[in-house]
Amino acid sequence: MRQDMQDFAAEVRRFLDAHVAKTPDRTALTWGEGDDSMAYFSSLPPEEEREQVRRAREWQRIRHENGFGWITGPQEYGGRGLTPVHDLLYDAIESEYDVADTGVLGVVGLGMIGPTILAHAQSPVKDRWLPAMYRGDAIACQLFSEPGAGSDLASVATRAVRGSGGEWVLNGQKVWTSVAQHSQIGLALTRTNPEAPKHRGITAFLVPMDAPGVEVRPLRQMTGGADFNEVFLTDVRVPDDHRLGEVDGGWTVALTTLMNERATVGSEGAGPVAAALSPDRLSALMRATWTWDDRALRARLAELLVDALATEHLNARALRKLRSGVSPGAEMSVSKLMYGQNLTRAAHFVTDALGPRAIADTGQWGTYAWTELLLATPALRILGGTEEIMKNILAERVLGLPKEPATTAAKEVRP
Amino acid sequence: MTADESALRELRSSVREFLEDKSPEEAVRKLMESEPRFDPAVWAQAADQLRLPGLALPEEYGGDGFGMVELGVVLEESGRALWCAPLFATVVLAAQALLAAGDAAACAQHLPGIAAGRTTATLAVAEDSGSWDPAMVSARAVPAGNGRWKLRGRKSFVVDGTTADLILVVARTVAGPSLFAVDRMATGLTAEPMETLDATRAMARLTFDAVPATLVGAEGAGGRIMARVLDTASTGLAAEQAGGARRCLETSVDHARVRHQFGRPIGSFQAVKHKCADMLVQVELAEAASREAARLADDESEGFPVASAVAHACCSRAYMVAAMENIQVHGGIGFTWEHPAHLYFRRAKSSQLLFGGPAVYHERLLDRLGI
Ligand SMILES: Cc1cc2nc3c(=O)[nH]c(=O)nc-3n(C[C@H](O)[C@H](O)[C@H](O)COP(=O)(O)OP(=O)(O)OC[C@H]3O[C@@H](n4cnc5c(N)ncnc54)[C@H](O)[C@@H]3O)c2cc1C
């Protein structure tokens, strides 16, 4: 590692040592001790969830005050102006510490929307929102999906039309919007030109979530909780300076977000996710469930670990490429696919080892808790681009296979 | 010594160029039906021009002192071209066994010839069960005075067993499994070729009838030596498999772009597209796993045994998937003798099973992880 990286790492450790405790060593796992939660999505009661959001904001504020709030961001917006490698190094070191979970701010807002605002927004919006986001004051959500536009995102039908004062008036319905209930702003894709081919008639806006006409309704997920929402936009007025990119040029803006989405999903290695793929945890579970000698389960465990460990190697390879200034090729997309598949298989492996203890709660530590992960896994094959869409991308962009023949979907959007 | 990225790229392209010239499909097909199953002239050129046999051997024994990372590049290319050569048996199995035994005299005696391409060699462990577990070995060695030994028993699945000049044999003594060196001209040794699923990798059955042998390393050290050899050999095999899998993917993608049905290239059909994407996922994982294992081997990292087991399992599966789907994407033509797809299919299956197969390598991984 180069000297400046070593200095940076030392600075990160000094900061973290001064503010938080280290996480207990995972290799020292004792079955039956500690937290056995396997929740991927939160399903906390509202007060506890508000408390969690407060802690996330608090930790983000402390990071920001110490120069780690936005490591890759430009200094004029409160960033540190360092490289993605510094950012990854920070994450790696921080994962050794017991810090508040900042997913509510980070995954969508800081990971995806922030970079999009930086790349495409007008100055007033950048000045107003970027420092606020990275200070932990503002949470952002992604208002892309609609009932009629999921994988086929360019089919968005939410309309934006010019009002008399030059502002824009938005009408439509968004769906599956994660963290909208906590958000101050949302990045919305809208249709501004129904005559144009579907990718060319879209415009992106940053919508203040407290604007009149914005209504967030929780959607209950199959996990029982409600992390995502429907968002109804009724005559919502947005000033023109809240437009990102050109009028009708919103698809370019969306691509920036989607690129960052793929990089973000699949890079979360901590928490229950790490436990689910930890050889120590899984072997301890086999002992606890008396399945240690089950040959069929052992073979499945080996298959599972082969993929989990090979995926780690793939990520390490991507990281090394990044470090030497080469942009990774297929690794990110492959990694995202494998992330969903590895966790899905881990959840099924564990619940099969548990047997009936996964169908009703006996109160034993580390047993029924796994159903929380099990129930989250279907989402991992859908969010951020379904498995099928990711495979299309790999086949067409990486392998250069021909595109599918064009469809007529664009014409279905009525004026 | 470790080459940097650009040196590795250069190594890869010179090996690829060499093999495109010396080991095109026609050459492979001719050799897989001849005896010996390699071209000694080409092997000599690989040694003289590219210094391949000695690439990863220590300089003190006449090698170039590179490691598994560089050897992995050569093996990827060799697997990709289905190169019929004594490379795997000599460099990966035998030379690594000599090094793992830590016997300086044996290394000094045999490695310079191997490095120079003069000596070919192999390692004979498995018997009729096919197991590479030294505990399963029943061939025996008894002292014959003056530090000499005599071997009795039978070995099967010996790669290049009818041609290798030097044969390293795991046999049992009163102290347990031990490693011995046998000269191919030794009296009492007979070698008959075995019919093989993969005709590009020759295998033989060897019979030892009081064959004179030299102990390599300590008596009874066979278990420890073989654990190390299997880690290195399966990393080498994994590289070969990753290269073969990459080639299958490339052939499929090329075909899917040009073959038309229903008025469109078949690659525009999602069923075919997703097959290719699935192959890509396997190939990317395989390359990452085998290259990472090679890197950890060279770093003498304590993570190497696990990484090697991961690479072995991951690349075995990846190659098999890629070889099967390659035939599927090609349709009927992929099922013909004339098309090379079956050569890769045969190599993939036979490599997957070479050291024992899925049940064995799964347990090896769990064992290395302490599970
Ligand atoms: C937990 C969760 C959180 C989410 N958070 C957000 C968020 O914050 N903001 C946001 O905007 N969206 C969010 N989404 C939405 C997510 O991006 C979409 O669900 C996803 O892109 C799929 O769209 P869809 O649900 O409309 O399914 P559809 O597009 O209708 O897909 C249904 C099925 O058809 C398949 N399919 C569709 N098109 C093709 C094709 N061309 N080829 C092959 N198969 C195809 C799909 O793969 C899938 O299997 C979230 C989703 C989940 C599950």
mmCIF file of C-alpha atoms in Angstrom, chain B residues 19-282:
data_model
loop_
_atom_site.group_PDB
_atom_site.id
_atom_site.type_symbol
_atom_site.label_atom_id
_atom_site.label_comp_id
_atom_site.label_asym_id
_atom_site.label_seq_id
_atom_site.Cartn_x
_atom_site.Cartn_y
_atom_site.Cartn_z
ATOM 1 C CA LEU B 19 -0.011 -22.501 -29.011
ATOM 2 C CA GLU B 20 -2.071 -21.087 -31.853
ATOM 3 C CA ASP B 21 0.859 -21.957 -34.052
ATOM 4 C CA LYS B 22 1.898 -25.311 -32.526
ATOM 5 C CA SER B 23 -1.318 -26.654 -31.071
ATOM 6 C CA PRO B 24 -4.196 -25.803 -33.411
ATOM 7 C CA GLU B 25 -7.185 -28.110 -33.364
ATOM 8 C CA GLU B 26 -5.770 -30.356 -36.146
ATOM 9 C CA ALA B 27 -2.599 -30.914 -34.140
ATOM 10 C CA VAL B 28 -4.573 -31.786 -31.014
ATOM 11 C CA ARG B 29 -6.715 -34.249 -32.955
ATOM 12 C CA LYS B 30 -3.678 -35.903 -34.503
ATOM 13 C CA LEU B 31 -1.818 -36.196 -31.198
ATOM 14 C CA MET B 32 -4.743 -37.566 -29.226
ATOM 15 C CA GLU B 33 -4.612 -40.649 -31.409
ATOM 16 C CA SER B 34 -0.848 -41.108 -31.409
ATOM 17 C CA GLU B 35 1.761 -42.444 -29.036
ATOM 18 C CA PRO B 36 3.351 -40.590 -27.353
ATOM 19 C CA ARG B 37 0.442 -38.225 -27.022
ATOM 20 C CA PHE B 38 2.595 -35.155 -27.390
ATOM 21 C CA ASP B 39 5.039 -33.799 -29.912
ATOM 22 C CA PRO B 40 8.572 -33.947 -28.441
ATOM 23 C CA ALA B 41 9.751 -31.309 -30.909
ATOM 24 C CA VAL B 42 7.077 -28.847 -29.740
ATOM 25 C CA TRP B 43 7.850 -29.624 -26.100
ATOM 26 C CA ALA B 44 11.530 -28.906 -26.777
ATOM 27 C CA GLN B 45 10.618 -25.587 -28.402
ATOM 28 C CA ALA B 46 8.388 -24.686 -25.444
ATOM 29 C CA ALA B 47 11.411 -25.260 -23.242
ATOM 30 C CA ASP B 48 14.019 -23.538 -25.421
ATOM 31 C CA GLN B 49 12.006 -20.593 -26.732
ATOM 32 C CA LEU B 50 9.568 -19.922 -23.895
ATOM 33 C CA ARG B 51 11.316 -21.665 -20.996
ATOM 34 C CA LEU B 52 7.919 -22.988 -19.856
ATOM 35 C CA PRO B 53 8.973 -26.083 -17.855
ATOM 36 C CA GLY B 54 11.321 -24.075 -15.647
ATOM 37 C CA LEU B 55 9.190 -20.944 -15.348
ATOM 38 C CA ALA B 56 8.014 -21.633 -11.807
ATOM 39 C CA LEU B 57 11.024 -23.610 -10.570
ATOM 40 C CA PRO B 58 13.601 -22.068 -8.225
ATOM 41 C CA GLU B 59 16.640 -20.490 -9.849
ATOM 42 C CA GLU B 60 19.002 -22.716 -7.876
ATOM 43 C CA TYR B 61 17.622 -25.691 -9.820
ATOM 44 C CA GLY B 62 17.885 -24.025 -13.210
ATOM 45 C CA GLY B 63 14.424 -22.497 -13.225
ATOM 46 C CA ASP B 64 13.380 -18.866 -13.676
ATOM 47 C CA GLY B 65 12.094 -18.522 -10.153
ATOM 48 C CA PHE B 66 8.584 -17.311 -10.915
ATOM 49 C CA GLY B 67 5.558 -18.662 -9.062
ATOM 50 C CA MET B 68 2.056 -20.015 -9.394
ATOM 51 C CA VAL B 69 0.718 -16.712 -10.725
ATOM 52 C CA GLU B 70 2.918 -16.945 -13.818
ATOM 53 C CA LEU B 71 2.508 -20.704 -14.139
ATOM 54 C CA GLY B 72 -1.250 -20.133 -13.856
ATOM 55 C CA VAL B 73 -1.178 -17.913 -16.936
ATOM 56 C CA VAL B 74 0.591 -20.665 -18.890
ATOM 57 C CA LEU B 75 -1.852 -23.288 -17.633
ATOM 58 C CA GLU B 76 -4.858 -21.131 -18.527
ATOM 59 C CA GLU B 77 -3.531 -20.882 -22.063
ATOM 60 C CA SER B 78 -2.640 -24.549 -22.208
ATOM 61 C CA GLY B 79 -6.138 -25.521 -21.035
ATOM 62 C CA ARG B 80 -7.663 -23.128 -23.502
ATOM 63 C CA ALA B 81 -5.775 -24.728 -26.390
ATOM 64 C CA LEU B 82 -6.151 -28.319 -25.072
ATOM 65 C CA TRP B 83 -2.408 -28.515 -25.557
ATOM 66 C CA CYS B 84 -1.222 -32.123 -25.540
ATOM 67 C CA ALA B 85 2.043 -31.813 -23.616
ATOM 68 C CA PRO B 86 3.766 -33.192 -20.520
ATOM 69 C CA LEU B 87 3.325 -29.793 -18.845
ATOM 70 C CA PHE B 88 0.751 -30.704 -16.225
ATOM 71 C CA ALA B 89 2.291 -34.023 -15.140
ATOM 72 C CA THR B 90 5.864 -32.773 -15.182
ATOM 73 C CA VAL B 91 5.617 -29.256 -13.836
ATOM 74 C CA VAL B 92 2.494 -29.290 -11.753
ATOM 75 C CA LEU B 93 2.439 -32.818 -10.350
ATOM 76 C CA ALA B 94 6.023 -34.113 -10.260
ATOM 77 C CA ALA B 95 8.077 -30.951 -9.789
ATOM 78 C CA GLN B 96 5.715 -29.695 -7.091
ATOM 79 C CA ALA B 97 5.949 -33.046 -5.320
ATOM 80 C CA LEU B 98 9.752 -32.823 -5.327
ATOM 81 C CA LEU B 99 9.602 -29.293 -3.936
ATOM 82 C CA ALA B 100 6.985 -30.197 -1.350
ATOM 83 C CA ALA B 101 9.148 -33.101 -0.145
ATOM 84 C CA GLY B 102 11.862 -30.582 0.701
ATOM 85 C CA ASP B 103 14.549 -33.073 -0.351
ATOM 86 C CA ALA B 104 17.447 -30.923 -1.600
ATOM 87 C CA ALA B 105 19.364 -33.847 -3.056
ATOM 88 C CA ALA B 106 16.387 -35.144 -5.020
ATOM 89 C CA CYS B 107 15.598 -31.620 -6.225
ATOM 90 C CA ALA B 108 19.197 -31.089 -7.317
ATOM 91 C CA GLN B 109 19.157 -34.414 -9.115
ATOM 92 C CA HIS B 110 15.883 -34.055 -11.016
ATOM 93 C CA LEU B 111 14.729 -30.449 -11.234
ATOM 94 C CA PRO B 112 17.451 -29.091 -13.548
ATOM 95 C CA GLY B 113 16.517 -31.684 -16.191
ATOM 96 C CA ILE B 114 12.839 -30.829 -15.751
ATOM 97 C CA ALA B 115 13.551 -27.105 -15.973
ATOM 98 C CA ALA B 116 15.525 -27.574 -19.169
ATOM 99 C CA GLY B 117 12.752 -29.648 -20.756
ATOM 100 C CA ARG B 118 15.018 -32.706 -20.977
ATOM 101 C CA THR B 119 13.205 -34.744 -18.332
ATOM 102 C CA THR B 120 9.468 -35.361 -18.277
ATOM 103 C CA ALA B 121 7.979 -36.640 -15.073
ATOM 104 C CA THR B 122 4.781 -37.629 -13.342
ATOM 105 C CA LEU B 123 3.285 -38.485 -9.983
ATOM 106 C CA ALA B 124 1.621 -41.846 -9.291
ATOM 107 C CA VAL B 125 -0.690 -41.844 -6.285
ATOM 108 C CA ALA B 126 -4.120 -43.231 -7.151
ATOM 109 C CA GLU B 127 -4.784 -46.928 -7.507
ATOM 110 C CA ASP B 128 -7.876 -48.643 -8.838
ATOM 111 C CA SER B 129 -10.266 -46.643 -6.616
ATOM 112 C CA GLY B 130 -8.947 -43.417 -8.158
ATOM 113 C CA SER B 131 -8.449 -41.863 -4.721
ATOM 114 C CA TRP B 132 -5.579 -39.421 -4.224
ATOM 115 C CA ASP B 133 -5.754 -39.875 -0.476
ATOM 116 C CA PRO B 134 -2.344 -41.290 0.564
ATOM 117 C CA ALA B 135 -4.069 -43.233 3.322
ATOM 118 C CA MET B 136 -5.766 -45.312 0.603
ATOM 119 C CA VAL B 137 -2.479 -46.369 -0.981
ATOM 120 C CA SER B 138 -1.675 -50.079 -0.924
ATOM 121 C CA ALA B 139 1.512 -50.200 -3.045
ATOM 122 C CA ARG B 140 4.406 -51.137 -0.740
ATOM 123 C CA ALA B 141 8.085 -50.306 -0.494
ATOM 124 C CA VAL B 142 10.593 -52.449 1.383
ATOM 125 C CA PRO B 143 14.245 -51.650 2.151
ATOM 126 C CA ALA B 144 16.729 -53.345 -0.185
ATOM 127 C CA GLY B 145 19.966 -52.421 1.615
ATOM 128 C CA ASN B 146 22.345 -49.488 1.081
ATOM 129 C CA GLY B 147 19.476 -47.031 1.437
ATOM 130 C CA ARG B 148 17.799 -48.520 -1.638
ATOM 131 C CA TRP B 149 14.168 -49.633 -1.797
ATOM 132 C CA LYS B 150 12.051 -51.998 -3.846
ATOM 133 C CA LEU B 151 8.458 -51.223 -4.875
ATOM 134 C CA ARG B 152 5.576 -53.605 -5.334
ATOM 135 C CA GLY B 153 2.036 -52.815 -6.365
ATOM 136 C CA ARG B 154 -0.037 -51.114 -8.994
ATOM 137 C CA LYS B 155 -0.862 -47.503 -9.831
ATOM 138 C CA SER B 156 -3.671 -46.326 -12.089
ATOM 139 C CA PHE B 157 -4.656 -42.986 -13.645
ATOM 140 C CA VAL B 158 -0.998 -42.030 -13.940
ATOM 141 C CA VAL B 159 -0.921 -38.990 -16.205
ATOM 142 C CA ASP B 160 1.638 -39.471 -19.013
ATOM 143 C CA GLY B 161 2.542 -42.727 -17.285
ATOM 144 C CA THR B 162 3.836 -44.457 -20.411
ATOM 145 C CA THR B 163 6.168 -41.633 -21.386
ATOM 146 C CA ALA B 164 7.427 -39.858 -18.244
ATOM 147 C CA ASP B 165 11.172 -40.307 -17.673
ATOM 148 C CA LEU B 166 10.819 -39.944 -13.940
ATOM 149 C CA ILE B 167 7.957 -41.364 -11.905
ATOM 150 C CA LEU B 168 7.317 -40.243 -8.360
ATOM 151 C CA VAL B 169 5.341 -42.876 -6.511
ATOM 152 C CA VAL B 170 3.518 -42.798 -3.203
ATOM 153 C CA ALA B 171 3.962 -46.188 -1.516
ATOM 154 C CA ARG B 172 3.522 -47.523 1.971
ATOM 155 C CA THR B 173 6.401 -48.420 4.300
ATOM 156 C CA VAL B 174 6.256 -49.398 7.972
ATOM 157 C CA ALA B 175 6.433 -45.669 8.730
ATOM 158 C CA GLY B 176 3.400 -44.887 6.561
ATOM 159 C CA PRO B 177 2.889 -43.433 3.070
ATOM 160 C CA SER B 178 6.167 -42.212 1.605
ATOM 161 C CA LEU B 179 7.351 -40.716 -1.672
ATOM 162 C CA PHE B 180 9.743 -42.574 -4.001
ATOM 163 C CA ALA B 181 11.477 -41.808 -7.277
ATOM 164 C CA VAL B 182 11.556 -44.442 -10.000
ATOM 165 C CA ASP B 183 13.323 -44.333 -13.331
ATOM 166 C CA ARG B 184 11.132 -45.266 -16.287
ATOM 167 C CA MET B 185 13.776 -47.744 -17.506
ATOM 168 C CA ALA B 186 13.887 -49.545 -14.136
ATOM 169 C CA THR B 187 13.560 -53.298 -14.263
ATOM 170 C CA GLY B 188 10.252 -54.724 -13.129
ATOM 171 C CA LEU B 189 8.239 -51.701 -14.219
ATOM 172 C CA THR B 190 5.515 -52.127 -16.824
ATOM 173 C CA ALA B 191 3.247 -49.402 -18.131
ATOM 174 C CA GLU B 192 0.127 -49.889 -20.202
ATOM 175 C CA PRO B 193 -1.992 -47.048 -21.540
ATOM 176 C CA MET B 194 -5.536 -46.733 -20.167
ATOM 177 C CA GLU B 195 -8.431 -45.856 -22.420
ATOM 178 C CA THR B 196 -9.446 -42.367 -21.352
ATOM 179 C CA LEU B 197 -12.603 -40.255 -21.490
ATOM 180 C CA ASP B 198 -10.369 -37.300 -22.375
ATOM 181 C CA ALA B 199 -7.989 -38.446 -25.066
ATOM 182 C CA THR B 200 -5.903 -35.270 -24.800
ATOM 183 C CA ARG B 201 -4.564 -36.324 -21.391
ATOM 184 C CA ALA B 202 -2.828 -39.701 -21.567
ATOM 185 C CA MET B 203 -3.109 -41.995 -18.566
ATOM 186 C CA ALA B 204 -1.516 -45.293 -17.747
ATOM 187 C CA ARG B 205 -1.590 -48.194 -15.362
ATOM 188 C CA LEU B 206 1.803 -49.007 -13.898
ATOM 189 C CA THR B 207 2.773 -52.321 -12.366
ATOM 190 C CA PHE B 208 5.736 -52.463 -9.993
ATOM 191 C CA ASP B 209 7.349 -55.848 -9.536
ATOM 192 C CA ALA B 210 10.262 -55.341 -7.119
ATOM 193 C CA VAL B 211 11.191 -52.113 -8.868
ATOM 194 C CA PRO B 212 14.300 -50.315 -7.511
ATOM 195 C CA ALA B 213 13.358 -46.923 -6.050
ATOM 196 C CA THR B 214 14.853 -44.001 -4.136
ATOM 197 C CA LEU B 215 13.170 -42.480 -1.128
ATOM 198 C CA VAL B 216 12.330 -38.774 -1.592
ATOM 199 C CA GLY B 217 11.982 -36.751 1.596
ATOM 200 C CA ALA B 218 11.518 -38.421 4.959
ATOM 201 C CA GLU B 219 10.094 -41.902 5.292
ATOM 202 C CA GLY B 220 6.442 -41.630 6.323
ATOM 203 C CA ALA B 221 6.123 -38.014 5.123
ATOM 204 C CA GLY B 222 3.845 -38.926 2.211
ATOM 205 C CA GLY B 223 0.686 -37.615 3.867
ATOM 206 C CA ARG B 224 2.152 -34.182 4.552
ATOM 207 C CA ILE B 225 3.760 -33.978 1.124
ATOM 208 C CA MET B 226 0.544 -34.954 -0.637
ATOM 209 C CA ALA B 227 -1.531 -32.407 1.268
ATOM 210 C CA ARG B 228 0.778 -29.701 -0.033
ATOM 211 C CA VAL B 229 0.950 -31.198 -3.533
ATOM 212 C CA LEU B 230 -2.823 -31.417 -3.787
ATOM 213 C CA ASP B 231 -3.175 -27.767 -2.817
ATOM 214 C CA THR B 232 -0.707 -26.703 -5.501
ATOM 215 C CA ALA B 233 -1.847 -29.216 -8.112
ATOM 216 C CA SER B 234 -5.495 -28.345 -7.752
ATOM 217 C CA THR B 235 -4.618 -24.660 -8.086
ATOM 218 C CA GLY B 236 -2.771 -25.515 -11.298
ATOM 219 C CA LEU B 237 -5.626 -27.651 -12.535
ATOM 220 C CA ALA B 238 -8.035 -24.838 -11.692
ATOM 221 C CA ALA B 239 -6.106 -22.469 -13.935
ATOM 222 C CA GLU B 240 -6.273 -24.967 -16.772
ATOM 223 C CA GLN B 241 -10.011 -25.356 -16.180
ATOM 224 C CA ALA B 242 -10.590 -21.599 -16.100
ATOM 225 C CA GLY B 243 -8.802 -21.294 -19.453
ATOM 226 C CA GLY B 244 -10.904 -24.052 -20.991
ATOM 227 C CA ALA B 245 -14.108 -22.557 -19.629
ATOM 228 C CA ARG B 246 -13.250 -19.119 -21.039
ATOM 229 C CA ARG B 247 -12.666 -20.690 -24.440
ATOM 230 C CA CYS B 248 -16.067 -22.452 -24.355
ATOM 231 C CA LEU B 249 -17.762 -19.159 -23.506
ATOM 232 C CA GLU B 250 -16.007 -17.364 -26.364
ATOM 233 C CA THR B 251 -16.948 -20.055 -28.873
ATOM 234 C CA SER B 252 -20.571 -19.930 -27.768
ATOM 235 C CA VAL B 253 -20.770 -16.168 -27.988
ATOM 236 C CA ASP B 254 -19.180 -16.139 -31.454
ATOM 237 C CA HIS B 255 -21.650 -18.719 -32.667
ATOM 238 C CA ALA B 256 -24.640 -16.974 -31.058
ATOM 239 C CA ARG B 257 -23.766 -13.811 -32.942
ATOM 240 C CA VAL B 258 -23.650 -15.341 -36.407
ATOM 241 C CA ARG B 259 -26.078 -18.267 -36.369
ATOM 242 C CA HIS B 260 -29.561 -17.137 -37.503
ATOM 243 C CA GLN B 261 -32.871 -18.867 -36.828
ATOM 244 C CA PHE B 262 -36.379 -17.406 -37.165
ATOM 245 C CA GLY B 263 -34.764 -14.522 -38.985
ATOM 246 C CA ARG B 264 -32.607 -13.311 -36.058
ATOM 247 C CA PRO B 265 -29.260 -14.166 -34.582
ATOM 248 C CA ILE B 266 -29.888 -16.818 -31.923
ATOM 249 C CA GLY B 267 -27.973 -14.618 -29.460
ATOM 250 C CA SER B 268 -30.867 -12.162 -29.540
ATOM 251 C CA PHE B 269 -33.119 -14.817 -27.999
ATOM 252 C CA GLN B 270 -33.143 -14.401 -24.292
ATOM 253 C CA ALA B 271 -32.923 -18.096 -23.551
ATOM 254 C CA VAL B 272 -29.584 -18.176 -25.368
ATOM 255 C CA LYS B 273 -28.485 -14.806 -24.053
ATOM 256 C CA HIS B 274 -29.061 -15.869 -20.452
ATOM 257 C CA LYS B 275 -27.203 -19.132 -21.014
ATOM 258 C CA CYS B 276 -24.220 -17.092 -22.142
ATOM 259 C CA ALA B 277 -24.597 -14.725 -19.183
ATOM 260 C CA ASP B 278 -24.693 -17.714 -16.819
ATOM 261 C CA MET B 279 -21.526 -19.050 -18.436
ATOM 262 C CA LEU B 280 -19.894 -15.645 -18.013
ATOM 263 C CA VAL B 281 -20.769 -15.604 -14.320
ATOM 264 C CA GLN B 282 -19.154 -19.025 -13.908
#
